[in-house]
PDB file of C-alpha atoms in Angstrom:
ATOM      1  CA  MET Y   6     -17.073  12.338   4.345  1.00 94.00           C
ATOM      2  CA  LEU Y   7     -15.088   9.754   2.439  1.00 96.00           C
ATOM      3  CA  LEU Y   8     -14.302   6.249   3.673  1.00 97.00           C
ATOM      4  CA  ALA Y   9     -11.189   4.987   1.891  1.00 96.00           C
ATOM      5  CA  ILE Y  10     -10.397   1.276   2.147  1.00 96.00           C
ATOM      6  CA  GLU Y  11      -6.964   0.054   1.090  1.00 93.00           C
ATOM      7  CA  GLN Y  12      -6.602  -3.713   1.391  1.00 92.00           C
ATOM      8  CA  GLY Y  13      -3.280  -5.491   1.094  1.00 88.00           C
ATOM      9  CA  ASN Y  14      -2.507  -9.158   1.554  1.00 86.00           C
ATOM     10  CA  THR Y  15      -1.586  -8.671   5.221  1.00 85.00           C
ATOM     11  CA  ASN Y  16      -3.440  -5.579   6.506  1.00 88.00           C
ATOM     12  CA  THR Y  17      -6.478  -3.515   5.547  1.00 93.00           C
ATOM     13  CA  LEU Y  18      -6.540   0.237   6.145  1.00 93.00           C
ATOM     14  CA  PHE Y  19      -9.777   2.136   6.750  1.00 96.00           C
ATOM     15  CA  ALA Y  20      -9.375   5.936   6.633  1.00 95.00           C
ATOM     16  CA  VAL Y  21     -11.863   8.811   6.896  1.00 96.00           C
ATOM     17  CA  HIS Y  22     -11.387  12.117   5.053  1.00 96.00           C
ATOM     18  CA  ASP Y  23     -13.577  15.097   5.916  1.00 94.00           C
ATOM     19  CA  GLY Y  24     -12.885  17.067   2.729  1.00 90.00           C
ATOM     20  CA  GLU Y  25      -9.844  18.830   4.142  1.00 92.00           C
ATOM     21  CA  SER Y  26      -7.753  16.214   5.940  1.00 93.00           C
ATOM     22  CA  TRP Y  27      -7.611  12.613   7.108  1.00 95.00           C
ATOM     23  CA  ILE Y  28      -9.281  12.595  10.512  1.00 95.00           C
ATOM     24  CA  ALA Y  29      -9.129   8.894  11.417  1.00 94.00           C
ATOM     25  CA  GLN Y  30      -7.264   5.765  10.323  1.00 94.00           C
ATOM     26  CA  TRP Y  31      -7.536   2.157  11.504  1.00 95.00           C
ATOM     27  CA  ARG Y  32      -5.920  -1.120  10.444  1.00 93.00           C
ATOM     28  CA  ALA Y  33      -7.221  -4.663  10.597  1.00 92.00           C
ATOM     29  CA  ALA Y  34      -5.646  -7.973   9.645  1.00 91.00           C
ATOM     30  CA  THR Y  35      -6.782  -8.947   6.160  1.00 92.00           C
ATOM     31  CA  ASP Y  36      -9.203 -11.861   6.266  1.00 92.00           C
ATOM     32  CA  SER Y  37     -10.875 -12.742   2.979  1.00 90.00           C
ATOM     33  CA  SER Y  38     -13.676 -14.614   4.789  1.00 92.00           C
ATOM     34  CA  ARG Y  39     -14.794 -11.603   6.862  1.00 93.00           C
ATOM     35  CA  THR Y  40     -18.358 -10.605   5.964  1.00 95.00           C
ATOM     36  CA  ALA Y  41     -19.777  -7.124   5.437  1.00 96.00           C
ATOM     37  CA  ASP Y  42     -21.640  -7.398   8.742  1.00 96.00           C
ATOM     38  CA  GLU Y  43     -18.460  -8.363  10.608  1.00 95.00           C
ATOM     39  CA  TYR Y  44     -16.649  -5.374   9.104  1.00 95.00           C
ATOM     40  CA  ALA Y  45     -19.580  -3.167  10.137  1.00 95.00           C
ATOM     41  CA  VAL Y  46     -19.528  -4.291  13.783  1.00 95.00           C
ATOM     42  CA  TRP Y  47     -15.784  -3.659  14.025  1.00 95.00           C
ATOM     43  CA  LEU Y  48     -15.871  -0.352  12.150  1.00 95.00           C
ATOM     44  CA  SER Y  49     -18.907   1.033  13.991  1.00 95.00           C
ATOM     45  CA  GLN Y  50     -17.088   0.727  17.313  1.00 95.00           C
ATOM     46  CA  LEU Y  51     -14.029   2.554  16.005  1.00 95.00           C
ATOM     47  CA  LEU Y  52     -16.170   5.271  14.444  1.00 95.00           C
ATOM     48  CA  HIS Y  53     -17.966   5.727  17.763  1.00 94.00           C
ATOM     49  CA  MET Y  54     -14.647   6.063  19.606  1.00 94.00           C
ATOM     50  CA  ALA Y  55     -13.666   8.811  17.146  1.00 94.00           C
ATOM     51  CA  GLY Y  56     -16.971  10.641  17.613  1.00 94.00           C
ATOM     52  CA  LEU Y  57     -18.265   9.529  14.207  1.00 93.00           C
ATOM     53  CA  GLN Y  58     -20.956   7.251  12.840  1.00 92.00           C
ATOM     54  CA  PHE Y  59     -21.906   5.591   9.583  1.00 93.00           C
ATOM     55  CA  GLY Y  60     -24.379   8.359   8.807  1.00 92.00           C
ATOM     56  CA  VAL Y  61     -21.660  10.955   8.208  1.00 94.00           C
ATOM     57  CA  LEU Y  62     -19.926   8.817   5.583  1.00 95.00           C
ATOM     58  CA  ASP Y  63     -21.417   9.668   2.192  1.00 94.00           C
ATOM     59  CA  SER Y  64     -18.852   8.160  -0.192  1.00 95.00           C
ATOM     60  CA  CYS Y  65     -16.465   5.217  -0.349  1.00 96.00           C
ATOM     61  CA  ILE Y  66     -13.504   4.104  -2.440  1.00 96.00           C
ATOM     62  CA  ILE Y  67     -11.956   0.630  -2.319  1.00 96.00           C
ATOM     63  CA  SER Y  68      -8.577  -0.667  -3.458  1.00 93.00           C
ATOM     64  CA  SER Y  69      -7.934  -4.357  -2.852  1.00 92.00           C
ATOM     65  CA  VAL Y  70      -5.404  -6.933  -4.006  1.00 89.00           C
ATOM     66  CA  VAL Y  71      -7.595  -9.711  -2.545  1.00 91.00           C
ATOM     67  CA  PRO Y  72     -10.337 -10.307  -5.152  1.00 90.00           C
ATOM     68  CA  GLN Y  73     -12.430 -12.567  -2.908  1.00 92.00           C
ATOM     69  CA  SER Y  74     -12.786  -9.718  -0.367  1.00 93.00           C
ATOM     70  CA  ILE Y  75     -14.157  -7.090  -2.733  1.00 94.00           C
ATOM     71  CA  PHE Y  76     -17.698  -8.516  -2.619  1.00 94.00           C
ATOM     72  CA  ASN Y  77     -17.918  -8.055   1.160  1.00 95.00           C
ATOM     73  CA  LEU Y  78     -16.263  -4.638   1.164  1.00 96.00           C
ATOM     74  CA  ARG Y  79     -18.671  -3.467  -1.523  1.00 96.00           C
ATOM     75  CA  ASN Y  80     -21.603  -4.756   0.525  1.00 96.00           C
ATOM     76  CA  LEU Y  81     -20.273  -2.898   3.567  1.00 96.00           C
ATOM     77  CA  ALA Y  82     -20.583   0.351   1.615  1.00 96.00           C
ATOM     78  CA  ARG Y  83     -23.983  -0.505   0.182  1.00 96.00           C
ATOM     79  CA  ARG Y  84     -25.636  -1.730   3.395  1.00 95.00           C
ATOM     80  CA  TYR Y  85     -24.175   0.579   6.001  1.00 95.00           C
ATOM     81  CA  LEU Y  86     -23.141   3.723   4.088  1.00 95.00           C
ATOM     82  CA  HIS Y  87     -25.948   3.418   1.511  1.00 95.00           C
ATOM     83  CA  VAL Y  88     -23.586   4.363  -1.305  1.00 95.00           C
ATOM     84  CA  GLU Y  89     -22.176   2.629  -4.359  1.00 95.00           C
ATOM     85  CA  PRO Y  90     -18.410   2.528  -3.807  1.00 96.00           C
ATOM     86  CA  LEU Y  91     -15.714   3.316  -6.336  1.00 94.00           C
ATOM     87  CA  VAL Y  92     -13.644   0.158  -6.799  1.00 94.00           C
ATOM     88  CA  ILE Y  93     -10.191   0.339  -8.348  1.00 92.00           C
ATOM     89  CA  GLY Y  94     -10.116  -1.931 -11.377  1.00 86.00           C
ATOM     90  CA  GLU Y  95     -13.902  -1.896 -11.808  1.00 87.00           C
ATOM     91  CA  ASN Y  96     -15.777   1.394 -11.910  1.00 90.00           C
ATOM     92  CA  ALA Y  97     -13.077   3.932 -10.997  1.00 87.00           C
ATOM     93  CA  GLU Y  98     -11.243   5.889 -13.688  1.00 87.00           C
ATOM     94  CA  LEU Y  99      -7.625   6.575 -12.687  1.00 87.00           C
ATOM     95  CA  GLY Y 100      -6.733   9.008 -15.450  1.00 85.00           C
ATOM     96  CA  ILE Y 101      -3.259   7.512 -16.001  1.00 87.00           C
ATOM     97  CA  GLN Y 102      -1.918   5.336 -18.796  1.00 91.00           C
ATOM     98  CA  VAL Y 103      -0.865   1.774 -17.959  1.00 92.00           C
ATOM     99  CA  ARG Y 104       1.951   0.999 -20.373  1.00 94.00           C
ATOM    100  CA  ILE Y 105       2.590  -2.687 -19.764  1.00 93.00           C
ATOM    101  CA  ASP Y 106       1.906  -5.731 -21.922  1.00 94.00           C
ATOM    102  CA  LYS Y 107      -1.133  -6.820 -19.901  1.00 92.00           C
ATOM    103  CA  PRO Y 108      -2.657  -3.755 -18.178  1.00 88.00           C
ATOM    104  CA  SER Y 109      -5.277  -5.889 -16.421  1.00 85.00           C
ATOM    105  CA  GLU Y 110      -2.499  -7.588 -14.422  1.00 86.00           C
ATOM    106  CA  ALA Y 111      -1.319  -4.377 -12.751  1.00 86.00           C
ATOM    107  CA  GLY Y 112      -2.213  -4.523  -9.058  1.00 84.00           C
ATOM    108  CA  ALA Y 113      -4.694  -1.962  -7.779  1.00 85.00           C
ATOM    109  CA  ASP Y 114      -2.284  -0.859  -5.045  1.00 87.00           C
ATOM    110  CA  ARG Y 115       0.523  -0.252  -7.538  1.00 91.00           C
ATOM    111  CA  LEU Y 116      -1.656   1.952  -9.752  1.00 92.00           C
ATOM    112  CA  VAL Y 117      -2.975   3.927  -6.785  1.00 93.00           C
ATOM    113  CA  ASN Y 118       0.597   4.447  -5.564  1.00 93.00           C
ATOM    114  CA  ALA Y 119       1.594   5.631  -9.034  1.00 94.00           C
ATOM    115  CA  LEU Y 120      -1.007   8.384  -8.964  1.00 94.00           C
ATOM    116  CA  GLY Y 121      -0.324   9.256  -5.327  1.00 94.00           C
ATOM    117  CA  ALA Y 122       3.344   9.761  -6.169  1.00 96.00           C
ATOM    118  CA  HIS Y 123       2.824  11.583  -9.468  1.00 96.00           C
ATOM    119  CA  ILE Y 124       0.662  14.350  -8.017  1.00 94.00           C
ATOM    120  CA  VAL Y 125       3.352  15.264  -5.455  1.00 96.00           C
ATOM    121  CA  TYR Y 126       6.738  14.436  -6.959  1.00 97.00           C
ATOM    122  CA  PRO Y 127       7.769  15.795 -10.385  1.00 96.00           C
ATOM    123  CA  GLY Y 128       9.692  13.912 -13.059  1.00 96.00           C
ATOM    124  CA  ASP Y 129      10.327  10.213 -13.503  1.00 97.00           C
ATOM    125  CA  LEU Y 130       9.841   8.122 -10.381  1.00 98.00           C
ATOM    126  CA  ILE Y 131      10.586   4.772  -8.779  1.00 98.00           C
ATOM    127  CA  VAL Y 132       8.028   3.834  -6.120  1.00 97.00           C
ATOM    128  CA  ILE Y 133       9.033   1.124  -3.631  1.00 95.00           C
ATOM    129  CA  ASP Y 134       6.178  -0.420  -1.661  1.00 92.00           C
ATOM    130  CA  SER Y 135       7.318  -2.708   1.171  1.00 86.00           C
ATOM    131  CA  GLY Y 136       4.612  -5.076   2.324  1.00 80.00           C
ATOM    132  CA  THR Y 137       3.900  -8.771   1.852  1.00 81.00           C
ATOM    133  CA  ALA Y 138       5.751  -8.282  -1.428  1.00 85.00           C
ATOM    134  CA  THR Y 139       8.286  -5.574  -2.159  1.00 90.00           C
ATOM    135  CA  THR Y 140       7.455  -3.828  -5.432  1.00 93.00           C
ATOM    136  CA  PHE Y 141       9.542  -1.377  -7.445  1.00 96.00           C
ATOM    137  CA  ASP Y 142       7.346   0.540  -9.897  1.00 96.00           C
ATOM    138  CA  VAL Y 143       8.457   2.908 -12.640  1.00 97.00           C
ATOM    139  CA  ILE Y 144       6.305   5.994 -13.155  1.00 97.00           C
ATOM    140  CA  ALA Y 145       6.919   8.266 -16.152  1.00 97.00           C
ATOM    141  CA  ALA Y 146       7.035  12.036 -15.825  1.00 96.00           C
ATOM    142  CA  ASP Y 147       3.511  12.227 -17.295  1.00 94.00           C
ATOM    143  CA  GLY Y 148       2.195   9.807 -14.649  1.00 94.00           C
ATOM    144  CA  GLY Y 149       2.112   6.727 -16.839  1.00 95.00           C
ATOM    145  CA  PHE Y 150       2.699   3.353 -15.170  1.00 96.00           C
ATOM    146  CA  GLU Y 151       5.519   1.630 -17.045  1.00 96.00           C
ATOM    147  CA  GLY Y 152       6.068  -1.612 -15.147  1.00 95.00           C
ATOM    148  CA  GLY Y 153       8.361  -2.694 -12.377  1.00 95.00           C
ATOM    149  CA  VAL Y 154       9.813  -5.453 -10.244  1.00 95.00           C
ATOM    150  CA  ILE Y 155       8.143  -7.739  -7.669  1.00 93.00           C
ATOM    151  CA  ALA Y 156      10.231  -9.404  -4.935  1.00 90.00           C
ATOM    152  CA  PRO Y 157       9.253 -11.282  -1.737  1.00 86.00           C
ATOM    153  CA  GLY Y 158       8.653  -8.983   1.220  1.00 83.00           C
ATOM    154  CA  ILE Y 159      11.088  -8.873   4.115  1.00 81.00           C
ATOM    155  CA  ASN Y 160       8.648 -10.488   6.581  1.00 77.00           C
ATOM    156  CA  LEU Y 161       7.872 -13.249   4.094  1.00 77.00           C
ATOM    157  CA  SER Y 162      11.574 -13.933   3.642  1.00 76.00           C
ATOM    158  CA  MET Y 163      12.195 -14.095   7.389  1.00 75.00           C
ATOM    159  CA  GLU Y 164       9.245 -16.464   7.876  1.00 76.00           C
ATOM    160  CA  ALA Y 165      10.434 -18.702   5.029  1.00 76.00           C
ATOM    161  CA  LEU Y 166      13.904 -18.869   6.587  1.00 73.00           C
ATOM    162  CA  HIS Y 167      12.445 -19.983   9.912  1.00 68.00           C
ATOM    163  CA  SER Y 168      10.002 -22.475   8.356  1.00 73.00           C
ATOM    164  CA  ALA Y 169      12.481 -24.147   6.017  1.00 69.00           C
ATOM    165  CA  ALA Y 170      15.429 -24.463   8.398  1.00 69.00           C
ATOM    166  CA  ALA Y 171      14.711 -26.524  11.527  1.00 60.00           C
ATOM    167  CA  LYS Y 172      17.376 -24.895  13.707  1.00 66.00           C
ATOM    168  CA  LEU Y 173      16.690 -21.268  12.797  1.00 70.00           C
ATOM    169  CA  PRO Y 174      14.341 -19.431  15.190  1.00 72.00           C
ATOM    170  CA  ARG Y 175      11.653 -16.886  14.374  1.00 74.00           C
ATOM    171  CA  VAL Y 176      13.202 -13.479  15.095  1.00 76.00           C
ATOM    172  CA  ALA Y 177      12.087  -9.850  14.978  1.00 75.00           C
ATOM    173  CA  ILE Y 178      13.245  -7.741  12.068  1.00 78.00           C
ATOM    174  CA  GLN Y 179      15.413  -4.830  13.139  1.00 79.00           C
ATOM    175  CA  LYS Y 180      18.527  -2.970  12.072  1.00 84.00           C
ATOM    176  CA  PRO Y 181      21.588  -4.800  13.467  1.00 85.00           C
ATOM    177  CA  GLN Y 182      24.444  -2.838  15.005  1.00 82.00           C
ATOM    178  CA  ARG Y 183      26.944  -4.593  12.712  1.00 87.00           C
ATOM    179  CA  VAL Y 184      26.832  -6.577   9.490  1.00 91.00           C
ATOM    180  CA  VAL Y 185      28.613  -9.679  10.791  1.00 94.00           C
ATOM    181  CA  GLY Y 186      26.467 -11.372  13.440  1.00 88.00           C
ATOM    182  CA  THR Y 187      28.107 -13.125  16.394  1.00 87.00           C
ATOM    183  CA  ASP Y 188      25.141 -15.386  17.158  1.00 87.00           C
ATOM    184  CA  THR Y 189      22.333 -16.999  15.156  1.00 84.00           C
ATOM    185  CA  VAL Y 190      19.748 -14.276  15.785  1.00 83.00           C
ATOM    186  CA  GLY Y 191      22.191 -11.514  14.899  1.00 85.00           C
ATOM    187  CA  ALA Y 192      23.296 -13.327  11.762  1.00 86.00           C
ATOM    188  CA  MET Y 193      19.685 -13.816  10.622  1.00 83.00           C
ATOM    189  CA  GLN Y 194      18.734 -10.209  11.327  1.00 84.00           C
ATOM    190  CA  SER Y 195      21.776  -8.978   9.447  1.00 87.00           C
ATOM    191  CA  GLY Y 196      21.176 -11.241   6.476  1.00 86.00           C
ATOM    192  CA  VAL Y 197      17.572 -10.190   6.062  1.00 85.00           C
ATOM    193  CA  PHE Y 198      17.963  -6.474   6.894  1.00 88.00           C
ATOM    194  CA  TRP Y 199      21.194  -5.709   5.052  1.00 91.00           C
ATOM    195  CA  GLY Y 200      20.247  -8.184   2.346  1.00 89.00           C
ATOM    196  CA  TYR Y 201      17.124  -6.127   1.682  1.00 89.00           C
ATOM    197  CA  VAL Y 202      19.060  -2.883   1.738  1.00 91.00           C
ATOM    198  CA  ALA Y 203      21.361  -4.408  -0.899  1.00 93.00           C
ATOM    199  CA  LEU Y 204      18.306  -5.577  -2.867  1.00 92.00           C
ATOM    200  CA  ILE Y 205      16.855  -2.066  -2.801  1.00 93.00           C
ATOM    201  CA  GLU Y 206      20.106  -0.369  -3.732  1.00 95.00           C
ATOM    202  CA  GLY Y 207      20.909  -2.897  -6.447  1.00 96.00           C
ATOM    203  CA  LEU Y 208      17.522  -2.777  -8.153  1.00 96.00           C
ATOM    204  CA  ILE Y 209      17.355   1.015  -7.989  1.00 96.00           C
ATOM    205  CA  ALA Y 210      20.792   1.221  -9.614  1.00 97.00           C
ATOM    206  CA  ARG Y 211      19.814  -1.245 -12.341  1.00 97.00           C
ATOM    207  CA  ILE Y 212      16.494   0.490 -13.071  1.00 97.00           C
ATOM    208  CA  LYS Y 213      18.218   3.877 -13.331  1.00 97.00           C
ATOM    209  CA  ALA Y 214      20.933   2.420 -15.580  1.00 97.00           C
ATOM    210  CA  GLU Y 215      18.317   0.828 -17.838  1.00 96.00           C
ATOM    211  CA  ARG Y 216      16.277   4.035 -18.044  1.00 95.00           C
ATOM    212  CA  ASP Y 217      19.362   6.260 -18.311  1.00 94.00           C
ATOM    213  CA  LYS Y 218      17.671   9.315 -16.801  1.00 93.00           C
ATOM    214  CA  PRO Y 219      17.343  11.024 -13.403  1.00 95.00           C
ATOM    215  CA  MET Y 220      14.670   9.377 -11.253  1.00 98.00           C
ATOM    216  CA  THR Y 221      13.314  10.221  -7.809  1.00 97.00           C
ATOM    217  CA  VAL Y 222      12.871   7.249  -5.458  1.00 97.00           C
ATOM    218  CA  ILE Y 223       9.939   7.163  -3.010  1.00 96.00           C
ATOM    219  CA  ALA Y 224       9.397   4.417  -0.423  1.00 94.00           C
ATOM    220  CA  THR Y 225       6.074   3.576   1.186  1.00 92.00           C
ATOM    221  CA  GLY Y 226       4.372   0.594   2.833  1.00 82.00           C
ATOM    222  CA  GLY Y 227       4.211  -1.007   6.242  1.00 74.00           C
ATOM    223  CA  VAL Y 228       7.912  -1.813   6.678  1.00 76.00           C
ATOM    224  CA  ALA Y 229       9.475   0.994   4.630  1.00 79.00           C
ATOM    225  CA  SER Y 230      10.342   2.889   7.806  1.00 78.00           C
ATOM    226  CA  LEU Y 231      12.765   0.080   8.735  1.00 81.00           C
ATOM    227  CA  PHE Y 232      15.125   1.306   6.033  1.00 84.00           C
ATOM    228  CA  HIS Y 233      14.946   4.995   6.923  1.00 82.00           C
ATOM    229  CA  GLY Y 234      18.520   6.181   7.389  1.00 82.00           C
ATOM    230  CA  ALA Y 235      19.970   2.853   6.243  1.00 87.00           C
ATOM    231  CA  THR Y 236      20.452   3.837   2.601  1.00 90.00           C
ATOM    232  CA  THR Y 237      20.871   7.003   0.548  1.00 92.00           C
ATOM    233  CA  ALA Y 238      19.272   5.336  -2.476  1.00 94.00           C
ATOM    234  CA  ILE Y 239      15.781   6.347  -1.267  1.00 94.00           C
ATOM    235  CA  ASP Y 240      14.978  10.053  -1.643  1.00 95.00           C
ATOM    236  CA  HIS Y 241      11.656  10.207   0.250  1.00 94.00           C
ATOM    237  CA  PHE Y 242       9.766   8.042   2.743  1.00 92.00           C
ATOM    238  CA  ASP Y 243       6.041   8.703   2.251  1.00 92.00           C
ATOM    239  CA  PRO Y 244       3.619   6.612   4.356  1.00 88.00           C
ATOM    240  CA  ASP Y 245       0.546   8.404   2.913  1.00 89.00           C
ATOM    241  CA  LEU Y 246       1.187   7.598  -0.734  1.00 92.00           C
ATOM    242  CA  THR Y 247      -1.654   5.110  -1.151  1.00 91.00           C
ATOM    243  CA  ILE Y 248      -4.428   7.006   0.612  1.00 92.00           C
ATOM    244  CA  ARG Y 249      -3.348  10.184  -1.201  1.00 94.00           C
ATOM    245  CA  GLY Y 250      -3.784   8.324  -4.448  1.00 94.00           C
ATOM    246  CA  LEU Y 251      -7.208   7.045  -3.384  1.00 95.00           C
ATOM    247  CA  LEU Y 252      -8.312  10.556  -2.449  1.00 95.00           C
ATOM    248  CA  GLU Y 253      -7.184  11.907  -5.825  1.00 94.00           C
ATOM    249  CA  ILE Y 254      -9.009   9.129  -7.699  1.00 94.00           C
ATOM    250  CA  HIS Y 255     -12.158   9.863  -5.714  1.00 94.00           C
ATOM    251  CA  ARG Y 256     -11.904  13.577  -6.508  1.00 92.00           C
ATOM    252  CA  ARG Y 257     -11.351  12.937 -10.221  1.00 92.00           C
ATOM    253  CA  ASN Y 258     -14.284  10.565 -10.487  1.00 92.00           C
ATOM    254  CA  THR Y 259     -16.575  12.818  -8.475  1.00 88.00           C
ATOM    255  CA  ALA Y 260     -15.691  15.800 -10.671  1.00 83.00           C
ATOM    256  CA  ALA Y 261     -16.284  13.764 -13.831  1.00 75.00           C
ATOM    257  CA  ARG Y 262     -19.801  12.845 -12.678  1.00 74.00           C
ATOM    258  CA  THR Y 263     -20.923  16.376 -11.791  1.00 65.00           C
TER     259      THR Y 263
END
């Protein structure tokens, strides 16, 4: 069985694939100081609750945008799974071209998403990943990664608004009933929610105009579901994009080594 670890700046996903389907998924808050042993204690309990144990996990793949955490995640695989993990950006071949000025600067999550989208959706693509940052990535019809846009995430923007303005409270992000708020909370929710919808629609329109070709838009990430039904600019909401990409990278690398 495969243990796939996808670490973002805010959350870390641990998912188990049995060769046919994903049978378990868990999330933890990302903490770059967490040791391999601490991960193991936490993960062993969740595996036990799912009727699993470390012994059934015979492979591991890691994607992380937190460089200081990779050492401990790698040690988790080595000590408790007794395997050498595939690490995106180190020893894992993705099989896609990275067509940007500095390929080494492309985030692991963005490249994994590119592959996860390409193997399902035909043609040229725009992949929107809504997390700590909101990224808009352009994927060519042949799967090549051709760059994109990075904007602050919606939660980061809401937190900055609260922190920088003394009289503005911390509020939950949700879709307001109307655009014009009649109190402070409603006005803040509207500004952030509909502001992000406008950001998404505006950047998609500009990317398509610059590329001058039909493009399919896929949204993924922790807060992408907030925008479901709020805009017609997004063609598909796909929460499994990243782990699908990790699974495909694992399969490609395993096949190349046999």
